[in-house]
Short mmCIF file of C-alpha atoms in Angstrom, two decimals:
data_model
loop_
_atom_site.label_atom_id
_atom_site.label_comp_id
_atom_site.label_asym_id
_atom_site.label_seq_id
_atom_site.Cartn_x
_atom_site.Cartn_y
_atom_site.Cartn_z
CA MET A 1465 23.13 -154.30 -110.93
CA VAL A 1466 22.31 -150.61 -110.65
CA HIS A 1467 22.11 -149.36 -107.05
CA ARG A 1468 20.10 -146.38 -105.94
CA ILE A 1469 22.23 -144.56 -103.36
CA LEU A 1470 21.00 -143.63 -99.88
CA LEU A 1471 22.83 -140.58 -98.39
CA PHE A 1472 23.16 -139.16 -94.85
CA VAL A 1473 24.60 -135.56 -94.24
CA LEU A 1474 24.24 -131.70 -94.47
CA LEU A 1475 24.58 -130.35 -97.97
CA ILE A 1476 28.08 -129.41 -99.09
CA PRO A 1477 28.41 -126.10 -100.90
CA ALA A 1478 28.93 -126.76 -104.59
CA ALA A 1479 32.22 -125.31 -105.74
CA SER A 1480 33.63 -125.88 -109.12
CA CYS A 1481 36.90 -126.52 -110.74
CA ALA A 1482 36.82 -128.06 -114.14
CA ALA A 1483 39.22 -130.86 -114.93
CA GLY A 1484 42.49 -129.33 -116.01
CA ASP A 1485 42.36 -126.35 -113.61
CA THR A 1486 45.14 -125.80 -111.11
CA ALA A 1487 43.42 -127.40 -108.09
CA PRO A 1488 45.73 -130.01 -106.53
CA THR A 1489 45.45 -133.77 -106.95
CA MET A 1490 46.67 -136.37 -104.44
CA GLU A 1491 47.59 -139.86 -105.63
CA VAL A 1492 46.67 -142.73 -103.30
CA ALA A 1493 47.10 -146.51 -103.38
CA VAL A 1494 44.67 -148.76 -101.47
CA THR A 1495 45.47 -152.44 -100.81
CA ALA A 1496 42.58 -154.74 -99.93
CA THR A 1497 42.67 -157.56 -97.40
CA GLU A 1498 41.99 -161.20 -98.25
CA TYR A 1499 38.26 -160.57 -97.75
CA GLY A 1500 37.88 -157.75 -100.26
CA HIS A 1501 35.72 -154.70 -99.57
CA HIS A 1502 32.23 -153.73 -100.74
CA TYR A 1503 30.95 -150.20 -100.15
CA THR A 1504 33.62 -149.78 -97.48
CA PRO A 1505 34.55 -146.39 -95.96
CA VAL A 1506 38.18 -145.59 -96.84
CA SER A 1507 40.24 -142.60 -95.68
CA VAL A 1508 43.67 -141.04 -96.06
CA ASP A 1509 45.32 -138.41 -93.83
CA PHE A 1510 47.36 -135.50 -95.19
CA GLU A 1511 48.64 -132.00 -94.47
CA PRO A 1512 46.13 -129.64 -96.07
CA SER A 1513 46.69 -126.40 -97.93
CA PRO A 1514 44.01 -123.74 -98.56
CA GLU A 1515 43.31 -125.29 -101.98
CA MET A 1516 42.78 -128.79 -100.58
CA MET A 1517 39.18 -128.42 -99.46
CA SER A 1518 35.67 -129.44 -100.60
CA PRO A 1519 34.32 -130.33 -103.03
CA ILE A 1520 36.34 -133.46 -103.68
CA CYS A 1521 36.09 -136.13 -106.36
CA VAL A 1522 37.99 -139.41 -106.03
CA ARG A 1523 38.79 -140.93 -109.40
CA GLY A 1524 39.55 -144.63 -109.69
CA GLU A 1525 40.79 -146.61 -112.65
CA ALA A 1526 37.29 -147.09 -114.10
CA SER A 1527 34.94 -144.84 -112.13
CA GLU A 1528 34.72 -141.87 -109.78
CA THR A 1529 33.02 -141.24 -106.48
CA PRO A 1530 32.61 -138.22 -104.17
CA GLY A 1531 35.10 -137.56 -101.40
CA GLN A 1532 34.56 -135.75 -98.11
CA PHE A 1533 36.98 -133.50 -96.23
CA GLU A 1534 37.36 -133.80 -92.44
CA ALA A 1535 39.58 -131.44 -90.46
CA LEU A 1536 41.49 -133.27 -87.71
CA SER A 1537 43.57 -130.32 -86.49
CA ASP A 1538 45.09 -127.15 -87.88
CA ALA A 1539 47.83 -129.23 -89.49
CA ARG A 1540 46.08 -132.51 -90.34
CA ALA A 1541 43.06 -133.44 -92.42
CA ARG A 1542 41.40 -136.57 -93.76
CA VAL A 1543 39.59 -137.42 -96.99
CA TRP A 1544 36.89 -140.10 -96.95
CA TRP A 1545 35.30 -142.00 -99.80
CA ILE A 1546 33.47 -145.28 -100.38
CA ALA A 1547 35.36 -148.02 -102.25
CA ASP A 1548 34.79 -151.45 -103.78
CA LEU A 1549 38.05 -153.41 -103.72
CA PRO A 1550 38.70 -156.97 -104.94
CA ALA A 1551 40.40 -159.24 -102.42
CA GLU A 1552 44.17 -158.84 -102.12
CA SER A 1553 44.30 -156.19 -104.85
CA THR A 1554 45.90 -152.77 -104.97
CA SER A 1555 43.82 -149.97 -106.50
CA ARG A 1556 45.04 -146.49 -107.33
CA PHE A 1557 42.95 -143.36 -106.81
CA ALA A 1558 43.39 -139.69 -107.67
CA VAL A 1559 41.88 -137.40 -105.02
CA GLU A 1560 40.91 -134.29 -106.96
CA PHE A 1561 40.25 -131.17 -104.88
CA GLY A 1562 37.90 -128.54 -106.25
CA ARG A 1563 35.82 -130.91 -108.38
CA ASP A 1564 32.30 -131.98 -107.45
CA CYS A 1565 31.02 -135.37 -108.59
CA SER A 1566 28.46 -135.92 -105.81
CA ALA A 1567 24.80 -136.74 -106.35
CA GLY A 1568 23.70 -135.42 -102.96
CA ALA A 1569 24.76 -135.02 -99.37
CA PHE A 1570 23.91 -135.67 -95.74
CA SER A 1571 22.57 -132.81 -93.62
CA TRP A 1572 21.06 -132.17 -90.19
CA ARG A 1573 17.58 -130.66 -89.67
CA PRO A 1574 16.13 -129.63 -86.28
CA ILE A 1575 12.84 -131.29 -85.28
CA GLY A 1576 11.41 -129.03 -82.59
CA GLU A 1577 13.64 -128.20 -79.61
CA SER A 1578 14.66 -131.70 -78.54
CA ALA A 1579 15.40 -133.71 -81.68
CA THR A 1580 17.43 -133.44 -84.87
CA ASP A 1581 17.18 -135.53 -88.03
CA LEU A 1582 20.11 -136.59 -90.18
CA LEU A 1583 19.01 -136.60 -93.81
CA TYR A 1584 20.41 -137.81 -97.08
CA LEU A 1585 18.92 -135.40 -99.61
CA ASP A 1586 15.40 -135.22 -98.10
CA ARG A 1587 15.37 -138.75 -96.67
CA PRO A 1588 15.72 -139.19 -92.86
CA VAL A 1589 18.37 -141.70 -91.77
CA LEU A 1590 18.94 -141.08 -88.06
CA GLN A 1591 17.31 -138.98 -85.37
CA TYR A 1592 19.14 -137.70 -82.31
CA VAL A 1593 16.67 -137.26 -79.45
CA HIS A 1594 18.05 -135.01 -76.71
CA PRO A 1595 15.35 -133.81 -74.27
CA VAL A 1596 16.12 -131.51 -71.35
CA TYR A 1597 15.78 -133.52 -68.14
CA ASP A 1598 12.54 -132.87 -66.27
CA PRO A 1599 11.99 -134.54 -62.85
CA GLU A 1600 8.25 -134.29 -63.55
CA ASP A 1601 8.72 -136.34 -66.73
CA VAL A 1602 11.50 -138.79 -65.92
CA ASP A 1603 10.35 -141.36 -68.46
CA GLY A 1604 10.40 -138.92 -71.35
CA THR A 1605 13.66 -137.15 -70.49
CA ARG A 1606 16.01 -139.61 -68.72
CA ARG A 1607 18.50 -140.04 -71.60
CA PRO A 1608 19.50 -138.91 -75.09
CA PHE A 1609 19.57 -141.63 -77.76
CA HIS A 1610 19.66 -142.23 -81.49
CA HIS A 1611 16.60 -143.42 -83.38
CA VAL A 1612 17.16 -145.31 -86.64
CA TYR A 1613 14.86 -144.85 -89.64
CA ASN A 1614 14.22 -147.66 -92.08
CA PRO A 1615 16.28 -147.36 -95.31
CA SER A 1616 13.37 -145.74 -97.14
CA GLY A 1617 13.17 -143.05 -94.43
CA ARG A 1618 9.46 -143.55 -93.79
CA ARG A 1619 9.45 -144.65 -90.15
CA HIS A 1620 11.60 -145.46 -87.12
CA ILE A 1621 12.60 -149.09 -86.73
CA THR A 1622 13.74 -148.37 -83.15
CA LYS A 1623 11.69 -147.73 -80.01
CA GLY A 1624 11.32 -144.43 -78.19
CA ALA A 1625 9.71 -143.81 -74.79
CA GLY A 1626 6.80 -146.01 -73.76
CA GLY A 1627 6.04 -149.61 -74.57
CA LEU A 1628 7.70 -152.67 -73.03
CA TYR A 1629 10.62 -151.52 -70.86
CA SER A 1630 10.25 -147.83 -71.56
CA HIS A 1631 13.85 -147.04 -70.59
CA HIS A 1632 15.00 -148.95 -73.71
CA ARG A 1633 15.17 -146.69 -76.73
CA GLY A 1634 16.98 -146.74 -80.07
CA ILE A 1635 20.74 -147.17 -79.88
CA PHE A 1636 21.65 -146.44 -76.26
CA PHE A 1637 24.37 -147.01 -73.66
CA GLY A 1638 24.29 -147.44 -69.91
CA TYR A 1639 25.09 -149.49 -66.80
CA ASN A 1640 22.69 -150.41 -64.01
CA GLN A 1641 25.37 -150.84 -61.33
CA VAL A 1642 27.74 -147.88 -61.14
CA PHE A 1643 29.80 -147.20 -58.02
CA VAL A 1644 31.48 -143.79 -57.78
CA ALA A 1645 34.67 -143.06 -55.80
CA ASP A 1646 34.53 -146.35 -53.85
CA SER A 1647 31.03 -145.58 -52.57
CA ASP A 1648 28.67 -148.46 -51.75
CA GLU A 1649 25.75 -146.47 -53.15
CA ARG A 1650 24.66 -147.86 -56.51
CA VAL A 1651 23.94 -145.42 -59.33
CA ASP A 1652 21.63 -146.89 -61.97
CA ILE A 1653 22.34 -145.28 -65.36
CA TRP A 1654 20.24 -147.93 -67.08
CA HIS A 1655 16.80 -147.42 -65.59
CA SER A 1656 17.49 -143.86 -64.31
CA ASN A 1657 14.39 -143.69 -62.13
CA ASP A 1658 15.80 -141.81 -59.10
CA GLY A 1659 17.35 -138.67 -60.52
CA GLU A 1660 20.46 -140.32 -62.00
CA ARG A 1661 20.55 -139.77 -65.74
CA GLN A 1662 22.43 -138.99 -68.91
CA GLN A 1663 21.97 -135.41 -70.06
CA HIS A 1664 22.80 -133.95 -73.45
CA ALA A 1665 25.16 -130.99 -72.94
CA GLU A 1666 26.33 -129.91 -76.38
CA ILE A 1667 27.09 -130.90 -79.93
CA VAL A 1668 30.88 -130.98 -80.20
CA ALA A 1669 31.23 -131.54 -83.95
CA VAL A 1670 28.90 -131.87 -86.95
CA HIS A 1671 29.66 -133.89 -90.08
CA GLU A 1672 27.82 -133.22 -93.33
CA GLY A 1673 28.80 -134.18 -96.84
CA PRO A 1674 28.36 -136.65 -99.71
CA VAL A 1675 30.12 -139.61 -98.01
CA PHE A 1676 28.85 -139.57 -94.43
CA GLY A 1677 26.86 -137.56 -91.96
CA GLY A 1678 27.03 -137.56 -88.21
CA HIS A 1679 28.11 -135.73 -85.11
CA SER A 1680 29.90 -135.92 -81.79
CA VAL A 1681 27.91 -135.01 -78.66
CA ARG A 1682 28.94 -134.44 -75.05
CA ILE A 1683 26.80 -136.31 -72.52
CA PRO A 1684 27.46 -136.01 -68.76
CA TRP A 1685 26.47 -139.01 -66.61
CA ILE A 1686 24.83 -137.57 -63.48
CA ASP A 1687 24.21 -139.09 -60.04
CA PRO A 1688 20.92 -138.86 -58.04
CA GLN A 1689 22.14 -135.67 -56.33
CA GLY A 1690 22.54 -133.97 -59.69
CA GLU A 1691 26.36 -134.11 -59.78
CA PRO A 1692 28.15 -135.29 -62.94
CA PHE A 1693 30.54 -138.18 -62.19
CA ALA A 1694 31.54 -139.06 -65.76
CA GLU A 1695 31.48 -137.47 -69.18
CA GLU A 1696 30.86 -139.23 -72.47
CA ILE A 1697 31.76 -138.07 -75.96
CA ARG A 1698 29.50 -140.09 -78.26
CA GLU A 1699 30.14 -140.08 -81.99
CA VAL A 1700 27.69 -141.48 -84.54
CA ARG A 1701 28.23 -141.56 -88.32
CA ALA A 1702 26.09 -142.92 -91.14
CA PHE A 1703 27.87 -143.74 -94.40
CA LEU A 1704 26.78 -143.74 -98.02
CA GLN A 1705 25.44 -147.19 -98.95
CA PRO A 1706 23.31 -148.89 -101.63
CA ALA A 1707 19.55 -148.43 -101.39
CA GLY A 1708 17.90 -150.73 -98.88
CA SER A 1709 20.76 -150.57 -96.39
CA ILE A 1710 22.28 -148.27 -93.77
CA LEU A 1711 25.77 -148.43 -92.23
CA ILE A 1712 26.20 -146.70 -88.84
CA ASP A 1713 29.38 -146.34 -86.79
CA PHE A 1714 29.01 -145.75 -83.04
CA ARG A 1715 31.99 -144.67 -80.93
CA SER A 1716 32.03 -143.63 -77.30
CA SER A 1717 34.72 -142.30 -74.99
CA LEU A 1718 33.67 -142.24 -71.34
CA ARG A 1719 35.96 -140.65 -68.73
CA SER A 1720 35.64 -140.22 -65.00
CA LEU A 1721 35.08 -136.82 -63.38
CA ALA A 1722 35.13 -138.20 -59.83
CA GLY A 1723 38.06 -140.55 -59.29
CA PRO A 1724 37.53 -144.33 -59.56
CA VAL A 1725 34.21 -145.35 -61.09
CA ARG A 1726 33.17 -149.00 -61.30
CA LEU A 1727 30.88 -149.78 -64.27
CA ASP A 1728 29.07 -153.04 -63.60
CA GLY A 1729 25.80 -154.85 -64.11
CA ASP A 1730 24.77 -157.82 -66.24
CA ARG A 1731 24.17 -158.65 -69.89
CA GLN A 1732 20.50 -157.67 -69.69
CA HIS A 1733 20.99 -154.27 -68.06
CA ALA A 1734 24.21 -152.72 -69.35
CA GLY A 1735 26.32 -151.97 -72.40
CA VAL A 1736 25.69 -150.56 -75.85
CA GLN A 1737 22.32 -151.90 -76.93
CA PHE A 1738 19.93 -151.77 -79.90
CA ARG A 1739 16.19 -151.83 -79.20
CA ALA A 1740 13.80 -152.38 -82.10
CA ALA A 1741 10.37 -150.71 -82.28
CA GLN A 1742 7.60 -151.69 -79.86
CA GLU A 1743 5.72 -153.62 -82.57
CA VAL A 1744 8.54 -156.19 -82.55
CA ALA A 1745 7.74 -157.02 -78.92
CA GLU A 1746 4.12 -157.60 -79.97
CA ASN A 1747 5.25 -160.09 -82.63
CA GLU A 1748 8.35 -161.57 -81.00
CA GLU A 1749 7.72 -165.09 -82.32
CA ALA A 1750 8.96 -163.77 -85.69
CA THR A 1751 12.34 -162.66 -84.27
CA ARG A 1752 15.40 -164.79 -85.10
CA PHE A 1753 19.17 -164.50 -84.65
CA LEU A 1754 22.01 -165.18 -87.08
CA ARG A 1755 25.28 -165.84 -85.22
CA PRO A 1756 28.93 -166.45 -86.17
CA GLU A 1757 30.12 -169.93 -87.13
CA GLY A 1758 31.14 -170.84 -83.57
CA TRP A 1759 27.53 -170.41 -82.45
CA ALA A 1760 25.85 -171.66 -85.65
CA HIS A 1761 24.56 -174.80 -83.90
CA LEU A 1762 22.19 -172.76 -81.72
CA PRO A 1763 18.55 -172.60 -82.84
CA VAL A 1764 17.88 -169.32 -84.67
CA ASP A 1765 14.40 -168.93 -83.17
CA GLN A 1766 15.62 -169.02 -79.56
CA GLU A 1767 17.46 -166.40 -77.52
CA PHE A 1768 20.62 -167.36 -75.66
CA ASN A 1769 22.10 -165.66 -72.60
CA ASP A 1770 24.37 -168.25 -71.03
CA ASP A 1771 28.03 -168.36 -70.01
CA LEU A 1772 29.11 -169.56 -73.48
CA HIS A 1773 27.56 -166.54 -75.19
CA ILE A 1774 30.71 -164.44 -74.75
CA ASP A 1775 32.92 -162.44 -77.11
CA LEU A 1776 30.78 -162.80 -80.22
CA PRO A 1777 32.42 -160.66 -82.91
CA TRP A 1778 28.97 -159.99 -84.32
CA ASN A 1779 25.32 -160.92 -84.07
CA VAL A 1780 22.31 -160.29 -86.31
CA MET A 1781 18.72 -159.80 -85.18
CA LEU A 1782 16.07 -160.56 -87.82
CA PHE A 1783 12.57 -159.22 -87.18
CA SER A 1784 9.34 -158.15 -88.82
CA LEU A 1785 7.86 -154.69 -88.58
CA ASN A 1786 4.75 -153.35 -90.33
CA ARG A 1787 4.83 -156.24 -92.84
CA GLN A 1788 8.45 -155.55 -93.71
CA SER A 1789 11.42 -157.69 -92.73
CA TYR A 1790 14.62 -156.23 -91.26
CA ALA A 1791 18.07 -157.46 -90.38
CA VAL A 1792 20.26 -155.51 -87.94
CA ALA A 1793 23.89 -156.62 -87.66
CA TYR A 1794 25.71 -155.62 -84.46
CA LEU A 1795 29.50 -155.65 -84.98
CA SER A 1796 31.87 -155.32 -82.00
CA HIS A 1797 35.33 -153.96 -82.80
CA PRO A 1798 38.26 -156.13 -81.61
CA SER A 1799 39.63 -153.18 -79.61
CA ASN A 1800 36.64 -153.33 -77.24
CA PRO A 1801 37.27 -154.93 -73.81
CA GLY A 1802 37.18 -158.72 -73.79
CA GLY A 1803 34.89 -161.00 -71.83
CA ALA A 1804 31.82 -159.32 -73.35
CA GLU A 1805 28.54 -161.08 -72.58
CA MET A 1806 26.06 -161.01 -75.47
CA SER A 1807 22.40 -160.41 -74.62
CA GLU A 1808 19.55 -161.52 -76.90
CA ARG A 1809 15.87 -160.77 -76.39
CA ARG A 1810 13.29 -161.75 -78.99
CA TYR A 1811 11.17 -158.76 -78.02
CA GLY A 1812 13.73 -156.71 -79.95
CA ARG A 1813 16.81 -155.86 -77.87
CA PHE A 1814 20.38 -157.10 -78.22
CA GLY A 1815 23.91 -155.99 -77.43
CA GLU A 1816 26.91 -156.81 -75.26
CA PHE A 1817 28.04 -155.99 -71.72
CA PHE A 1818 31.39 -155.98 -69.93
CA PRO A 1819 32.38 -154.44 -66.57
CA TYR A 1820 35.02 -151.73 -66.53
CA ASP A 1821 36.92 -149.61 -64.01
CA LEU A 1822 37.17 -145.96 -64.96
CA ASP A 1823 39.49 -143.39 -63.54
CA ARG A 1824 40.73 -140.04 -64.81
CA ASN A 1825 43.59 -141.66 -66.72
CA ARG A 1826 41.72 -144.74 -67.89
CA PRO A 1827 38.68 -143.87 -70.01
CA LEU A 1828 36.46 -146.47 -71.62
CA GLU A 1829 36.68 -146.44 -75.42
CA VAL A 1830 34.22 -148.54 -77.43
CA ARG A 1831 33.48 -148.95 -81.15
CA TYR A 1832 30.52 -150.63 -82.83
CA ARG A 1833 29.11 -150.81 -86.33
CA PHE A 1834 25.47 -151.42 -87.24
CA TRP A 1835 24.33 -152.66 -90.64
CA ILE A 1836 20.61 -152.39 -91.33
CA LEU A 1837 18.93 -154.18 -94.25
CA GLU A 1838 15.32 -153.91 -95.35
CA ASN A 1839 13.59 -156.92 -97.00
CA SER A 1840 16.91 -158.71 -97.34
CA GLU A 1841 18.46 -161.40 -95.14
CA PRO A 1842 22.27 -161.54 -95.11
CA SER A 1843 24.25 -164.75 -95.14
CA ARG A 1844 26.74 -165.63 -92.42
CA LYS A 1845 29.51 -165.16 -95.02
CA GLU A 1846 28.32 -161.62 -95.87
CA VAL A 1847 28.24 -160.54 -92.22
CA GLU A 1848 31.63 -162.07 -91.52
CA LYS A 1849 33.08 -160.14 -94.47
CA LEU A 1850 31.52 -156.93 -93.15
CA PHE A 1851 33.04 -157.60 -89.73
CA GLN A 1852 36.46 -158.16 -91.28
CA ASN A 1853 36.10 -154.89 -93.22
CA PHE A 1854 35.37 -153.16 -89.91
CA SER A 1855 38.18 -154.79 -87.95
CA GLN A 1856 40.78 -154.82 -90.76
CA PRO A 1857 40.38 -151.77 -93.01
CA PRO A 1858 42.31 -151.66 -96.26
CA ALA A 1859 45.84 -150.25 -96.17
CA VAL A 1860 46.14 -146.75 -97.66
CA SER A 1861 49.38 -145.13 -98.80
CA ARG A 1862 50.26 -141.97 -100.69
#
């Protein structure tokens, strides 16, 4: 089958070294797990030299694919590419610096003063919405979030401000019961109606290239008096995938600025959540859920939020939007805190919650992956394989 490729990133400058020039090559071996890997992000770390920069082409035994350079520090760098690997096999790759074999790249484009689109070529993939907080427009400015476009780039499949439960929007993160420095006063960073809020502060890093696009942003969490009590670094990346699908990695590191901070709430009002577009709430009888094998006995056309709905490695919400069908897989990395309570709402929201105690030396680190499919319904086996790819990446050696 021939796949059209969907890209997300800023364009990489096209350099050029013909094969046979003196640009360096790095040999790499990649060993797959028992599940195999399909369109899986793969990376290798190395000590760079001035010649070991973009563009990069990664040559396999029978094909080649673009690579992407990421600087980790002055002395360390990483090369990313997308690989297909048969189960329990070892594949050898030549990372060729100075050679461009890309068909396009991800890039960022400002949309007015309070939003930025991530594109692959000219196709929108994600939108970061980061309004300046305005106490006269709390609903429109209470939090930054990431909108998700459908794989064709024609419309958002996530909800912005307005509609049912206006504080829900896109991919977002919050807690409705936060207690700062042993205070009894509750800070609600879920609804954020009384001056408490999340506020975009700056873009820390930008990623653009032929393999993935994304960024890291700094987001203070602010109490009703306007004082920041925690600071989040949120990183979102979208990876090169076949047409009709999008793969998004979400990582967050939240640290205290004010001593002990208790993050609490319940499965319906806390955690990292995905909220589908408002039209889904107007047609919620079409929403279904695909769950892992341990929960396969539950009816797919009902939502479950009981005490047994805990520590799901993944969940899939299936919904209809503008006469198109969508599947959104929510994958929770095994390194996330345990005891996570999964929330399902047929109006279009799902995600997991766990309480956590922050202090200056104990940040909260979370990792999630989202897989979006248009007009295609995955099998339980396919999602389980994707989860295993996320939780057990292939082994890479030089």
